Structures are given as C-alpha cells and as structure tokens.
Coordinates of C-alpha atoms in Angstrom, one line a residue:
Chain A
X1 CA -27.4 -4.4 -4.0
X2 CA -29.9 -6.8 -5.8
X3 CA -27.6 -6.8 -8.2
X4 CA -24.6 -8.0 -6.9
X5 CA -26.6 -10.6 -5.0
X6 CA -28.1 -12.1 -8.2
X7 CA -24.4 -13.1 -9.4
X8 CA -24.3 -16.7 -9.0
X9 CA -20.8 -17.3 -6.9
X10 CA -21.7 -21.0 -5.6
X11 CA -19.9 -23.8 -7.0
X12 CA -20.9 -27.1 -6.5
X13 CA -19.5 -29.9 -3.7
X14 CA -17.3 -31.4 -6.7
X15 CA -15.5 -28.3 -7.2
X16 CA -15.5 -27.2 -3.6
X17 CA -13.3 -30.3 -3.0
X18 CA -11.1 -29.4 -6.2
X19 CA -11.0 -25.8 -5.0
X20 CA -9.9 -26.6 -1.7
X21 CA -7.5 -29.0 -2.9
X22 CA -6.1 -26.6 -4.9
X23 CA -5.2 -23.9 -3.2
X24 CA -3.6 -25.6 0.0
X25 CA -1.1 -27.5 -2.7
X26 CA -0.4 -24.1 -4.4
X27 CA 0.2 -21.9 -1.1
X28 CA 2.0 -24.9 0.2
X29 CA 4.2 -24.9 -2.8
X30 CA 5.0 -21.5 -2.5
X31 CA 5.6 -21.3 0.9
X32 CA 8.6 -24.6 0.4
X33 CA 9.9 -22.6 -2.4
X34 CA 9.9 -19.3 -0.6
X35 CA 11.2 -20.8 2.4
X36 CA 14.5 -22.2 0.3
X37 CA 14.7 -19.4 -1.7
X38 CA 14.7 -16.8 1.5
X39 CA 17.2 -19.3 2.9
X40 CA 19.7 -19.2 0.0
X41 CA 19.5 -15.5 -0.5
X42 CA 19.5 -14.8 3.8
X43 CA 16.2 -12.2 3.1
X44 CA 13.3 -13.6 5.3
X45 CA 11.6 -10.6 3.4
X46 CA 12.1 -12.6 0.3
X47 CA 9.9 -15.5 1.5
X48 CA 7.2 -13.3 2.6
X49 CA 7.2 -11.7 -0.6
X50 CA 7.0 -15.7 -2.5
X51 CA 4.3 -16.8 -0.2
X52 CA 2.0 -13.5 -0.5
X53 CA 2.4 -14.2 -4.5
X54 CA 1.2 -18.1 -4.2
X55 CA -1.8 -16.4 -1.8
X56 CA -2.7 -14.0 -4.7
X57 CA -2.1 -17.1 -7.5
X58 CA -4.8 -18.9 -5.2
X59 CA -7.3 -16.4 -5.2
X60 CA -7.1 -15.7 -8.3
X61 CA -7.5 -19.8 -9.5
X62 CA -10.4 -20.5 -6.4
X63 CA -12.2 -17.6 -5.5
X64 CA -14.4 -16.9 -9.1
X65 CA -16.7 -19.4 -9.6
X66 CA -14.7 -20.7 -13.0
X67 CA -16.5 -23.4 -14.9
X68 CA -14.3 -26.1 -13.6
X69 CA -15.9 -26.2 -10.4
X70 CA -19.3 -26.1 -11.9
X71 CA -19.3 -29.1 -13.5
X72 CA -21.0 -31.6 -10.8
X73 CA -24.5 -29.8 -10.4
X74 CA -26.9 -31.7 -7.9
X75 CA -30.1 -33.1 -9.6
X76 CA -32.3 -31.2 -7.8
X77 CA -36.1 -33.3 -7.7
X78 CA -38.6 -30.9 -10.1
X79 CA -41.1 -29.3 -8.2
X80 CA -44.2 -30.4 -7.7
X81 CA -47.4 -28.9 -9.1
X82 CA -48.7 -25.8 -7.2
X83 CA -52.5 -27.2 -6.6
X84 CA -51.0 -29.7 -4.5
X85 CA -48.9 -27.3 -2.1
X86 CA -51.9 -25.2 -1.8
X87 CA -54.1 -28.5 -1.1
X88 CA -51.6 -29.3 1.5
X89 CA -51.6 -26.1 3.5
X90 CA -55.4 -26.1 3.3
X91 CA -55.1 -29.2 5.8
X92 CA -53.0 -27.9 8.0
Chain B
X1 CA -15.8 -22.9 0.4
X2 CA -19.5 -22.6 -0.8
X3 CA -19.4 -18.2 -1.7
X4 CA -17.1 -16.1 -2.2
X5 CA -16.1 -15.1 1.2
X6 CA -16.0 -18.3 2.5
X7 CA -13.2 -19.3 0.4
X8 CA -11.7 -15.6 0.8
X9 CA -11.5 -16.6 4.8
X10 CA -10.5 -19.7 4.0
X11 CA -7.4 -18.9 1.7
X12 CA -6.3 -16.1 4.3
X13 CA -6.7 -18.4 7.3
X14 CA -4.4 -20.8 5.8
X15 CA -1.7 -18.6 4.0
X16 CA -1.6 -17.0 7.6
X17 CA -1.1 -20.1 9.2
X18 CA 1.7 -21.2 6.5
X19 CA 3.4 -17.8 6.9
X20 CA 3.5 -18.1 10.9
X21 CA 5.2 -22.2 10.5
X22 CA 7.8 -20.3 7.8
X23 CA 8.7 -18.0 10.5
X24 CA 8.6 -20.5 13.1
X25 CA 11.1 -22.5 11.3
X26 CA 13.1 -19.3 10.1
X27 CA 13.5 -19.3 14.1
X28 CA 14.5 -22.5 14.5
X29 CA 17.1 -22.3 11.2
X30 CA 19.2 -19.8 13.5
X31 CA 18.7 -21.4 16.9
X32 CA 22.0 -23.0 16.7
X33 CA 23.8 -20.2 15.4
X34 CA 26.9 -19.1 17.4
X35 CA 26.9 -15.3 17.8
X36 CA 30.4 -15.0 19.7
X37 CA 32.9 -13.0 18.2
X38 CA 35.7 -11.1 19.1
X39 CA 36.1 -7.1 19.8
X40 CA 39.6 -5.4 20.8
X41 CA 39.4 -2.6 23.1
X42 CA 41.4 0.3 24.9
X43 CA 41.3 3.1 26.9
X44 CA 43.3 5.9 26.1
X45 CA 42.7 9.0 28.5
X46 CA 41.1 8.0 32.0
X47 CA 40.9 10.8 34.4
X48 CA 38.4 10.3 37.6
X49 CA 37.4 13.9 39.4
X50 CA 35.1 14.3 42.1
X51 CA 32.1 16.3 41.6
X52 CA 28.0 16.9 42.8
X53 CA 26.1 14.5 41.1
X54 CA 23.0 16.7 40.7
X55 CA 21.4 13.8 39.4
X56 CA 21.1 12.3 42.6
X57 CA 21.7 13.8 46.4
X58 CA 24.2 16.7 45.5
X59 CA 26.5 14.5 47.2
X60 CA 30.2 14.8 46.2
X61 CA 30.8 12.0 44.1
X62 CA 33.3 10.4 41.7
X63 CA 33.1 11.0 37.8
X64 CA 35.0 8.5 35.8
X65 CA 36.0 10.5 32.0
X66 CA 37.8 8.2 29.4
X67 CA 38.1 7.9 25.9
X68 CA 38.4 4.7 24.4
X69 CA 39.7 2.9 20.9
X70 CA 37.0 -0.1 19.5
X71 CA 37.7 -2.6 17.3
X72 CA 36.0 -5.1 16.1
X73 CA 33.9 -6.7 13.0
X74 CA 30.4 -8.1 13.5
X75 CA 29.3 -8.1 9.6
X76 CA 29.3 -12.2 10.0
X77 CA 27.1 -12.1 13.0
X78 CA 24.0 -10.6 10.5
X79 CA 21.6 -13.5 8.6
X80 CA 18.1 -13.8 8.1
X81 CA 17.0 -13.6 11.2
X82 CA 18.7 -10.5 12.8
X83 CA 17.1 -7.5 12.0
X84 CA 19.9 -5.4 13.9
X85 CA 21.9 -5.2 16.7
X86 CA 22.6 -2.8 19.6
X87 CA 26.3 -2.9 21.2
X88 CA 26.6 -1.6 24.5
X89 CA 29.8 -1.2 26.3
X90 CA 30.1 -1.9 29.9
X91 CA 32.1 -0.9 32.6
X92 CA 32.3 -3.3 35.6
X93 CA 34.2 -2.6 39.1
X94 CA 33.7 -3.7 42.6
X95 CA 33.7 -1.4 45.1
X96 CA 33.4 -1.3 49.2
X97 CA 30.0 -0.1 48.7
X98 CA 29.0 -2.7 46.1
X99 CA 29.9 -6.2 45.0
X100 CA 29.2 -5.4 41.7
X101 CA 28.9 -2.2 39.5
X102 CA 27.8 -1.9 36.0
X103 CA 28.0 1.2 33.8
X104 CA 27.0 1.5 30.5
X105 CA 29.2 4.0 28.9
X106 CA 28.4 3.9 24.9
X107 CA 25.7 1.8 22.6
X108 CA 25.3 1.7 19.5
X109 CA 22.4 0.7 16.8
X110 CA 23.6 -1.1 13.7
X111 CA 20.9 -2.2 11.4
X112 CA 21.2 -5.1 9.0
X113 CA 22.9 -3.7 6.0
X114 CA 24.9 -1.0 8.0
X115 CA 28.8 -1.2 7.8
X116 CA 29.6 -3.5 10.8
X117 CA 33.5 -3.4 10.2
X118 CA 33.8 -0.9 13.3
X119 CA 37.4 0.7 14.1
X120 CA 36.7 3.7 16.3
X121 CA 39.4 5.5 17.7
X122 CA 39.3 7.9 20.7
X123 CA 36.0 8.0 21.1
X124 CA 33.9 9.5 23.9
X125 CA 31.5 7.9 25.9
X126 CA 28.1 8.7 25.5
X127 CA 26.9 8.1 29.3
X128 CA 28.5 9.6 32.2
X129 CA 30.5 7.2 34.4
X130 CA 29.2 8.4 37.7
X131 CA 29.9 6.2 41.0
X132 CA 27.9 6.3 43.6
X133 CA 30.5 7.1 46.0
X134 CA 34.2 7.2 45.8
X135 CA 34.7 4.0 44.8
X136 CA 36.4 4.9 41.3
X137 CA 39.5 6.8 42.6
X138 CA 42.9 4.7 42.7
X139 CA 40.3 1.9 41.1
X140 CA 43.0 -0.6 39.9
X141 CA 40.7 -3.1 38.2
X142 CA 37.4 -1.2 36.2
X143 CA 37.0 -3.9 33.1
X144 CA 35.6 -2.3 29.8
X145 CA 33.7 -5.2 28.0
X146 CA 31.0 -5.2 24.8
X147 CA 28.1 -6.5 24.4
X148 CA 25.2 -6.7 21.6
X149 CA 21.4 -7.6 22.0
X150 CA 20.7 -9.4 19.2
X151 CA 16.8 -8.0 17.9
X152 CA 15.4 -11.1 15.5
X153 CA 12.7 -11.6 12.7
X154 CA 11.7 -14.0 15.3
X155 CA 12.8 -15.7 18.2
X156 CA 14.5 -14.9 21.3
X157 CA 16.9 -11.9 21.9
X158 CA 20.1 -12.6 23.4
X159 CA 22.9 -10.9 25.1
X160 CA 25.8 -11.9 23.8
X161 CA 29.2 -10.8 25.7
X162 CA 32.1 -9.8 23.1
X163 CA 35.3 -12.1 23.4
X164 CA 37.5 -10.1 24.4
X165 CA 38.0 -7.3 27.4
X166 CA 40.1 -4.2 28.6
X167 CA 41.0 -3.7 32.3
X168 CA 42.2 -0.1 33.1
X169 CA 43.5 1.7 36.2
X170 CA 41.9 5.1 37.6
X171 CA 44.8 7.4 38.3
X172 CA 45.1 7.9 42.0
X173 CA 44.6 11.8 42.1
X174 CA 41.3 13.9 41.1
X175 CA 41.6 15.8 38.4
X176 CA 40.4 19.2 39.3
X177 CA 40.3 21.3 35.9
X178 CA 38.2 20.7 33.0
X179 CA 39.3 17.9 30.5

C-alpha cells in the first residue's frame, strides 16, 4: 500500500487548468461528432459508442500525471533550520 | 483535478452529463416526427356463440370468433429513436349495457430490425372476444382498428391509431357447434 501511495499523481495548478481544459474540448468533440454521425447512420447506439471512445481518449490524455502538466511547480519557501522550530515550541 | 481520482470523477461526471444532453436532444430530433400510417384490414369468418364465461360469473355470455386479413407496412415508422413497437388490434362496439367496449383481440412485438412489411392472412386472434353480456349477437357495427405503442430510446411513448379501419357485422344466429 505504501507503495502505491509514494507514486507521485499530483500535477500542478498550471496543468490542472490544461487538463481540465482538455478533456471537456475532447469529450465535447466527440459527443458533436457522435451525435451527427448517429444521426446520419439512424443508430443512437452509434453515438454512444463515439462518445464512450472520446471518454476513454480523455482518460487516457488527463488522468497520468504526463510531464505536460508538471511544468509549473510552486516555489515552495525552504525550510527553516530545525533549532529554531524546536526553540519555538519550547515557548509555547 | 489535483489526484488521480479526482480527475477520474471528474471525467465521468461530465461524459455522463454529455451523454444524458445527446439523448435529450436525440429526443427532441424525433419529437416532430409523424408516426401515422396506414393499415388495411378484414374479417373473413365471424361467427358469435353463446357460451359460460368461466372467467367470470358462469353466466351465459356471448363469444365473438373471427379471423381476420392485415395489411399494412410500418418499416418507415422505425429511426433512431424507436427501439420497437407493439401493434394491438382493437375491437370497439357499443352496446345497451355499455357506451363503449374495447377488446383487444391480437398484438404483436416488432423490434427494430424485424421485417415490418406485414401481410397476414386469415389469422386468429390471440385474445378471446368475450362480451359481457349479449351485446355481440346481430351486432351490426363492431369496428376492427390497429394501433402501435411506440417504445423509444427516450422520450414519450405514444399510441398511435392506424389510418384506416374495418367495420363487420355479427351474424344474427349463435353458432352452436365447434368452429
């Protein structure tokens, strides 16, 4: 279980946006297409089936943490030094 | 959209909510759609006898037998939003007793891809035509007509009445031996 924990699946607020972006334009595609193409051929099954690919197309672009979305890490400030903290809580 | 299953839920939530607007409008693309047609019908042996309906009160009542000929061509009716349709056909009489009868005397299933070019000829019914009464013997004016239920993808499911009906006569005597 530690193990699958300590994969690192975040990505950062950059490429949440670009994520999110991406997969409503992609399902949203799919579904116009699917809905035209179901139309033409008169199989409602038919857009099911185009839609279910653009949900699968999705997950498989925005669900792994791909470098992409990785880009934009936040500078976290460097911690200070541990006498300090322990000085600190001594106080208290 | 931070981990993983945050942007599973999220990618769900929304491909659900694109696929229930598709079939919304799928139910809208048909809304206008004109499912009339027409359907030519006949009777060719109608014989009424009077027998105990032990169905009901043992009573003596009248039992209406008739084969009948169906004609009619519903292939155009099917798109993509009628998963089938079930034809019924109706019998429909006044009587003393009753200001309106209705007997169902035959139905049918036809799903999408099924022949729909129907031509029967002589068929039975599949229902006994039982009155409740004597209101079928002598009957002058019983009118056969058809019906379907259209069952959708999605949407509502109308009863659509066939263009086109039969009226028949009941003969005027019972028919006392086995047909």
């Amino acid at each position: 279980m530690d193990f699958f924990t300590s994969i690192p699946t975040h990505i950062d607020y950059v490429g949440q946006a670009k994520a999110e972006k991406l997969y409503r334009a992609i399902i949203t595609l799919f579904s116009i297409v699917g809905f035209i193409w179901g139309y033409i051929v008169q199989q409602f099954s038919q857009s099911v089936y185009i839609l279910g690919a653009g949900f699968i197309l999705a997950a498989i672009l925005t669900l792994p943490p791909w470098p992409m979305y990785r880009r934009n890490p936040l500078n976290w400030q460097n911690p200070r030094n541990p006498e300090e903290k322990t000085s600190s809580k001594k106080k208290k | 959209m931070y981990s993983v299953l945050t942007r599973v839920n999220a990618i769900l939530t929304y491909t659900l909510s694109v696929l229930a607007c598709l079939t919304f409008l799928c139910f809208l693309s048909t809304l206008t759609v004109d499912y009339r047609t027409t359907a030519q019908m006949n009777t060719v042996k109608v014989v009424v006898k009077n027998v105990p309906d032990y169905g009901a009160s043992r009573e003596r009542n009248d039992l209406g037998y008739l084969t009948f000929d169906l004609k009619t061509d519903l292939s155009n009716l099917f798109n993509w939003n009628v998963k089938q349709l079930f034809l019924y056909l109706t019998a429909e009489y006044v009587t003393p007793n009753n200001e309106l009868n209705q007997v169902v005397l035959w139905d049918k299933i036809i799903l999408r891809g099924e022949n729909a070019l129907l031509d029967f000829k002589n068929m039975n019914t599949k229902y006994y035509f039982w009155d409740d009464g004597n209101g079928l013997k002598g009957h002058n004016n019983v009118t056969l007509s058809l019906s379907w239920n259209i069952i959708p993808n999605a949407g509502l499911l109308p009863n659509i009445p066939a263009l086109g009906q039969h009226s028949f006569k009941f003969p005027v005597e019972y028919t006392q031996t086995r047909v």
